[in-house]
Coordinates of C-alpha atoms in Angstrom, one line a residue:
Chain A
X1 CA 27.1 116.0 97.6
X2 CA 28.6 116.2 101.1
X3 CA 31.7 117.3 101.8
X4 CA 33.8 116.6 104.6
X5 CA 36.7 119.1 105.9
X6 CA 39.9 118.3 107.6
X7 CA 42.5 121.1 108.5
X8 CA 45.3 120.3 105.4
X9 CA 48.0 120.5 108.0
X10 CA 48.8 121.4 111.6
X11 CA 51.7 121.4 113.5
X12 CA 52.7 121.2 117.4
X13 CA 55.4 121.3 119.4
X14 CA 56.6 117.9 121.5
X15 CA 54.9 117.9 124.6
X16 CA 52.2 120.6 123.3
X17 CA 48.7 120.3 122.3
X18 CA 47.1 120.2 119.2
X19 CA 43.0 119.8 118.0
X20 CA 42.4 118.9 114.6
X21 CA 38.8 118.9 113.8
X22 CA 36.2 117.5 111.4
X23 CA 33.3 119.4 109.6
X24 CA 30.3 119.1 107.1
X25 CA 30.1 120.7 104.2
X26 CA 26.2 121.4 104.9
X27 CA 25.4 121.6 108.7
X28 CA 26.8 120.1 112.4
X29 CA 28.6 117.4 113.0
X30 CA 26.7 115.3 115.8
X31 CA 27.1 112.0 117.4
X32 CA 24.9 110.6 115.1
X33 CA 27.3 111.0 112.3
X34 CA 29.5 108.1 114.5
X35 CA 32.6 110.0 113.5
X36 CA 36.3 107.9 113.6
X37 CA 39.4 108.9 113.4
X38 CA 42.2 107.4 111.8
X39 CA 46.1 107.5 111.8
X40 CA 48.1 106.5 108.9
X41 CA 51.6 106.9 108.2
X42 CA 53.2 106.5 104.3
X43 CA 52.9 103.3 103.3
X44 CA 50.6 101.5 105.9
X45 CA 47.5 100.7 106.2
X46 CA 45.0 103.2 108.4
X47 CA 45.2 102.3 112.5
X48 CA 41.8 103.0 114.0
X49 CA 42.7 106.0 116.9
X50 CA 38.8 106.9 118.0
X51 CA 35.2 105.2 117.2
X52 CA 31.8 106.4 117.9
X53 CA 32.9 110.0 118.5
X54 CA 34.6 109.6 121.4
X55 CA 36.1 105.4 122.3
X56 CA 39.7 105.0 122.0
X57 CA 40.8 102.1 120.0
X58 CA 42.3 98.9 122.2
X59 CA 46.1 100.1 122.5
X60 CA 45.8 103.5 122.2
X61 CA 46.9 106.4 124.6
X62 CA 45.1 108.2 126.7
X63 CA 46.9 111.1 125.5
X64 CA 44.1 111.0 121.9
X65 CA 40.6 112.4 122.6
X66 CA 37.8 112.3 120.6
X67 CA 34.5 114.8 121.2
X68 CA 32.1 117.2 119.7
X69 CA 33.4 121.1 119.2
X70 CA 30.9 123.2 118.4
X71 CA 29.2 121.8 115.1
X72 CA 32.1 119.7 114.3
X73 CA 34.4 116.5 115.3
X74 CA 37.4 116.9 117.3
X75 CA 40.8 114.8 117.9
X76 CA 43.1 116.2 120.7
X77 CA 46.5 115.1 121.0
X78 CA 47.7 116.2 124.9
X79 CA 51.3 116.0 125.3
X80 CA 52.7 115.5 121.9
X81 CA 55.2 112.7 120.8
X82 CA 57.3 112.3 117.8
X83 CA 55.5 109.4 116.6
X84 CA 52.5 111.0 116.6
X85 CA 53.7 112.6 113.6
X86 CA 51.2 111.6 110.3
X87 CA 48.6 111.7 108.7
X88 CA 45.0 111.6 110.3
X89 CA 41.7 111.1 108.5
X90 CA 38.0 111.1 109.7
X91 CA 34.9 109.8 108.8
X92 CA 31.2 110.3 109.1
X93 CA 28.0 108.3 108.9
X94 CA 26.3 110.6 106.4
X95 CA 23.3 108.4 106.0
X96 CA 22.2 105.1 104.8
X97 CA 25.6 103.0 104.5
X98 CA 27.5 106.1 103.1
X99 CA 30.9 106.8 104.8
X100 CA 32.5 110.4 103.6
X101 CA 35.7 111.0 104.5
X102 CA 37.4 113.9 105.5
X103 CA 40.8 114.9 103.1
X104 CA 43.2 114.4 105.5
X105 CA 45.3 116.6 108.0
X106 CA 49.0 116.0 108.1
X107 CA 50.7 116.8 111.4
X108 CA 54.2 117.7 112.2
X109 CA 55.5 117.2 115.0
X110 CA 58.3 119.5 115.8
Chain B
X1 CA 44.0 87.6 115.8
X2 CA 42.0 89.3 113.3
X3 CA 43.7 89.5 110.0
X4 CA 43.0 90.5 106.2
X5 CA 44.8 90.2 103.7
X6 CA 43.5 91.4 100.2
X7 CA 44.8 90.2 96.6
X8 CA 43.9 90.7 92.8
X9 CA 45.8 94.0 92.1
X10 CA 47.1 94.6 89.5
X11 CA 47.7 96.8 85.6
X12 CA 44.4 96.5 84.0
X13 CA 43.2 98.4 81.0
X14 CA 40.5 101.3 80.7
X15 CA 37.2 98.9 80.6
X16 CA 38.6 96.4 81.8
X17 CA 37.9 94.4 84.6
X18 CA 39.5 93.0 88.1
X19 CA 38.1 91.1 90.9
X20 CA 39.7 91.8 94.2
X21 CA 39.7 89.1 97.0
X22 CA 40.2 89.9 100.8
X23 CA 41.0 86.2 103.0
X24 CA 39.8 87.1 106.3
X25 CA 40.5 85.1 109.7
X26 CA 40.8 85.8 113.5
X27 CA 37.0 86.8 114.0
X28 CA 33.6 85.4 113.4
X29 CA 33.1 86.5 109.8
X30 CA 29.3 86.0 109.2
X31 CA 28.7 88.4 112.5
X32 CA 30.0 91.6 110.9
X33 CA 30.1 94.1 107.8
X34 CA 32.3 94.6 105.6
X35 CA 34.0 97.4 103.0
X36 CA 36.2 98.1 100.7
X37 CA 38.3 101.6 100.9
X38 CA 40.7 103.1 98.5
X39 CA 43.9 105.5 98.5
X40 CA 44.8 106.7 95.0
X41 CA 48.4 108.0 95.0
X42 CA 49.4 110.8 97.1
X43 CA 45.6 111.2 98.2
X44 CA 43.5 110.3 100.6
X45 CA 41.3 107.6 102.0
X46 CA 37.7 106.9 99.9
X47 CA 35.1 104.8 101.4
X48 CA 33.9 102.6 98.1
X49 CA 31.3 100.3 99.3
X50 CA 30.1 98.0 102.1
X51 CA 28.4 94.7 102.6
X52 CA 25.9 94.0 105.1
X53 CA 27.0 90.5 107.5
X54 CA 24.8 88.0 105.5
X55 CA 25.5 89.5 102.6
X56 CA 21.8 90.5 101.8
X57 CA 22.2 94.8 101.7
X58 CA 24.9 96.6 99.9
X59 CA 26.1 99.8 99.7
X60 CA 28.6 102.2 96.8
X61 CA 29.7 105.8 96.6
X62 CA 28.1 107.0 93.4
X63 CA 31.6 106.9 91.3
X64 CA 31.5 103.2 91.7
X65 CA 27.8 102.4 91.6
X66 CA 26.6 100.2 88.4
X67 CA 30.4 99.3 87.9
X68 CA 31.3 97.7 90.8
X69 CA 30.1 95.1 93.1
X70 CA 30.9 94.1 96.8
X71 CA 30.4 90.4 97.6
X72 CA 31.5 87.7 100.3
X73 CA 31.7 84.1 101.2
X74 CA 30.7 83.5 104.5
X75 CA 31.6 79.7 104.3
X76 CA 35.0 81.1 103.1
X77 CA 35.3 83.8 105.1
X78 CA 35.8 86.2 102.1
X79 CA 35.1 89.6 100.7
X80 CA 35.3 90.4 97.2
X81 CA 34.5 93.5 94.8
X82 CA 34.1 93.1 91.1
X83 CA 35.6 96.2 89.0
X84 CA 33.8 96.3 85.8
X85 CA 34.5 99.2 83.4
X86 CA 37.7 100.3 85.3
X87 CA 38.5 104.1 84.5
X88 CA 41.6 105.4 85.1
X89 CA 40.4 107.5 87.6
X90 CA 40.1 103.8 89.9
X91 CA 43.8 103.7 90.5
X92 CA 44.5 103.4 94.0
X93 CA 45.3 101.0 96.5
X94 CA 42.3 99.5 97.7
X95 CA 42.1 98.2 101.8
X96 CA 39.4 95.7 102.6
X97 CA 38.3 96.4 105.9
X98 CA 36.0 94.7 109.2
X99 CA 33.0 96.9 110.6
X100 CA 33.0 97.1 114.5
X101 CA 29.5 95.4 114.0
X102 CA 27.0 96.5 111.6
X103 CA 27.5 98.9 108.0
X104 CA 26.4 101.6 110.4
X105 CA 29.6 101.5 112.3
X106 CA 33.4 102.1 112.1
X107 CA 36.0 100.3 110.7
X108 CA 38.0 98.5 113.1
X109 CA 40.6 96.6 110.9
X110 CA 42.2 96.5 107.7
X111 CA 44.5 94.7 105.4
X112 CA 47.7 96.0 104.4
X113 CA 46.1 96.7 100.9
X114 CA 46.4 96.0 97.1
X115 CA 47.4 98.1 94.4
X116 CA 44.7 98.5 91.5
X117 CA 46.9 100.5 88.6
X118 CA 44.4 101.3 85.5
X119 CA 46.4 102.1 82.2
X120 CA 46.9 101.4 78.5

């Protein structure tokens, strides 16, 4: 069964910089897995931040990056804002028509 | 504007069953996939199965297979998923949400979501 990893929780300071990264349970995380990430703050539906690794969503900043790390996804948040603060899921492409998604990583912004 | 809006929720017994609707509108329906996801309380999101855009290739995560089953209405522009033998273990709110294009890609919107409470 694959298992996809999130960092439970991260903080950064306003302004700062912050990674939070997605990983397989068995080996790296490529661009073939097409891995998203999404915001999603109590009580709303998810917002689509980055698509196909690396696209930013229409409408949002340039300030969220998407890429590969090493063997595993990676959203970076340059120059921190207070709205930022939520939670943030991935997702991976793990083979025929099966989305896993990562637990979750909620960030504090503070 | 692309909009979904789900309905069907609701308190169901152990075994019992539910059919969940998502009215879709804003976008060309027939041209893209479709999925259901779910959020059971204070956890996070599941991917629970997607629909190819005619209709004719689905896909479940294996908690759901054999009891489940994703469907639309292209003339109606609607998704639906069937909840046979509901456990309570399927309580969660469940988003219906549009594929950037095919089952192979992201999800690009989603409803607002519709809360699926399984108890006795």
């Amino acid at each position: 069964q694959t298992v996809v990893t999130q960092e439970p929780s991260l903080s950064v300071s306003p302004g700062g910089t912050v990674t939070l990264t997605c990983a397989l349970s068995s080996g790296s995380v490529s661009t073939n897995y097409y891995p998203s990430w999404y915001q999603q703050t109590p009580g709303q539906a998810p917002r689509t931040v980055i698509y196909g690794t690396s696209t930013r969503s229409s409408g949002v900043p340039d300030r969220f990056s998407g890429s590969i790390l090493g063997n595993k996804a990676a959203l970076t948040i340059t120059g921190a804002q207070a709205d930022d603060e939520c939670d943030y899921y991935c997702v991976l492409y793990v083979s025929n028509g099966i989305w896993v998604f990562g637990g979750g990583t909620k960030l504090t912004v503070l | 504007e692309v909009q979904l809006l789900e309905s069907g929720g609701g308190l169901v017994q152990p075994g019992g069953s539910l059919r969940l609707s998502c009215a879709t509108s804003g976008f060309t329906f027939n041209s893209y996939a479709m999925s259901w996801v779910r959020q059971a309380p204070g956890e996070g999101l599941e991917w629970v199965s997607s629909i190819s855009a005619f209709g004719g290739t689905t896909y479940y995560t294996d908690s759901v297979r054999g009891r489940f089953t994703i469907s639309r209405d292209n003339s109606e522009s609607m998704l639906y998923l069937q909840m046979n033998s509901v456990k309570a273990e399927d309580t969660a709110v469940y988003y219906c949400a549009k594929q950037k294009t095919g089952t192979a890609t992201n999800f690009d919107y989603w409803g607002q979501g519709t809360l699926v409470t399984v108890s006795s």
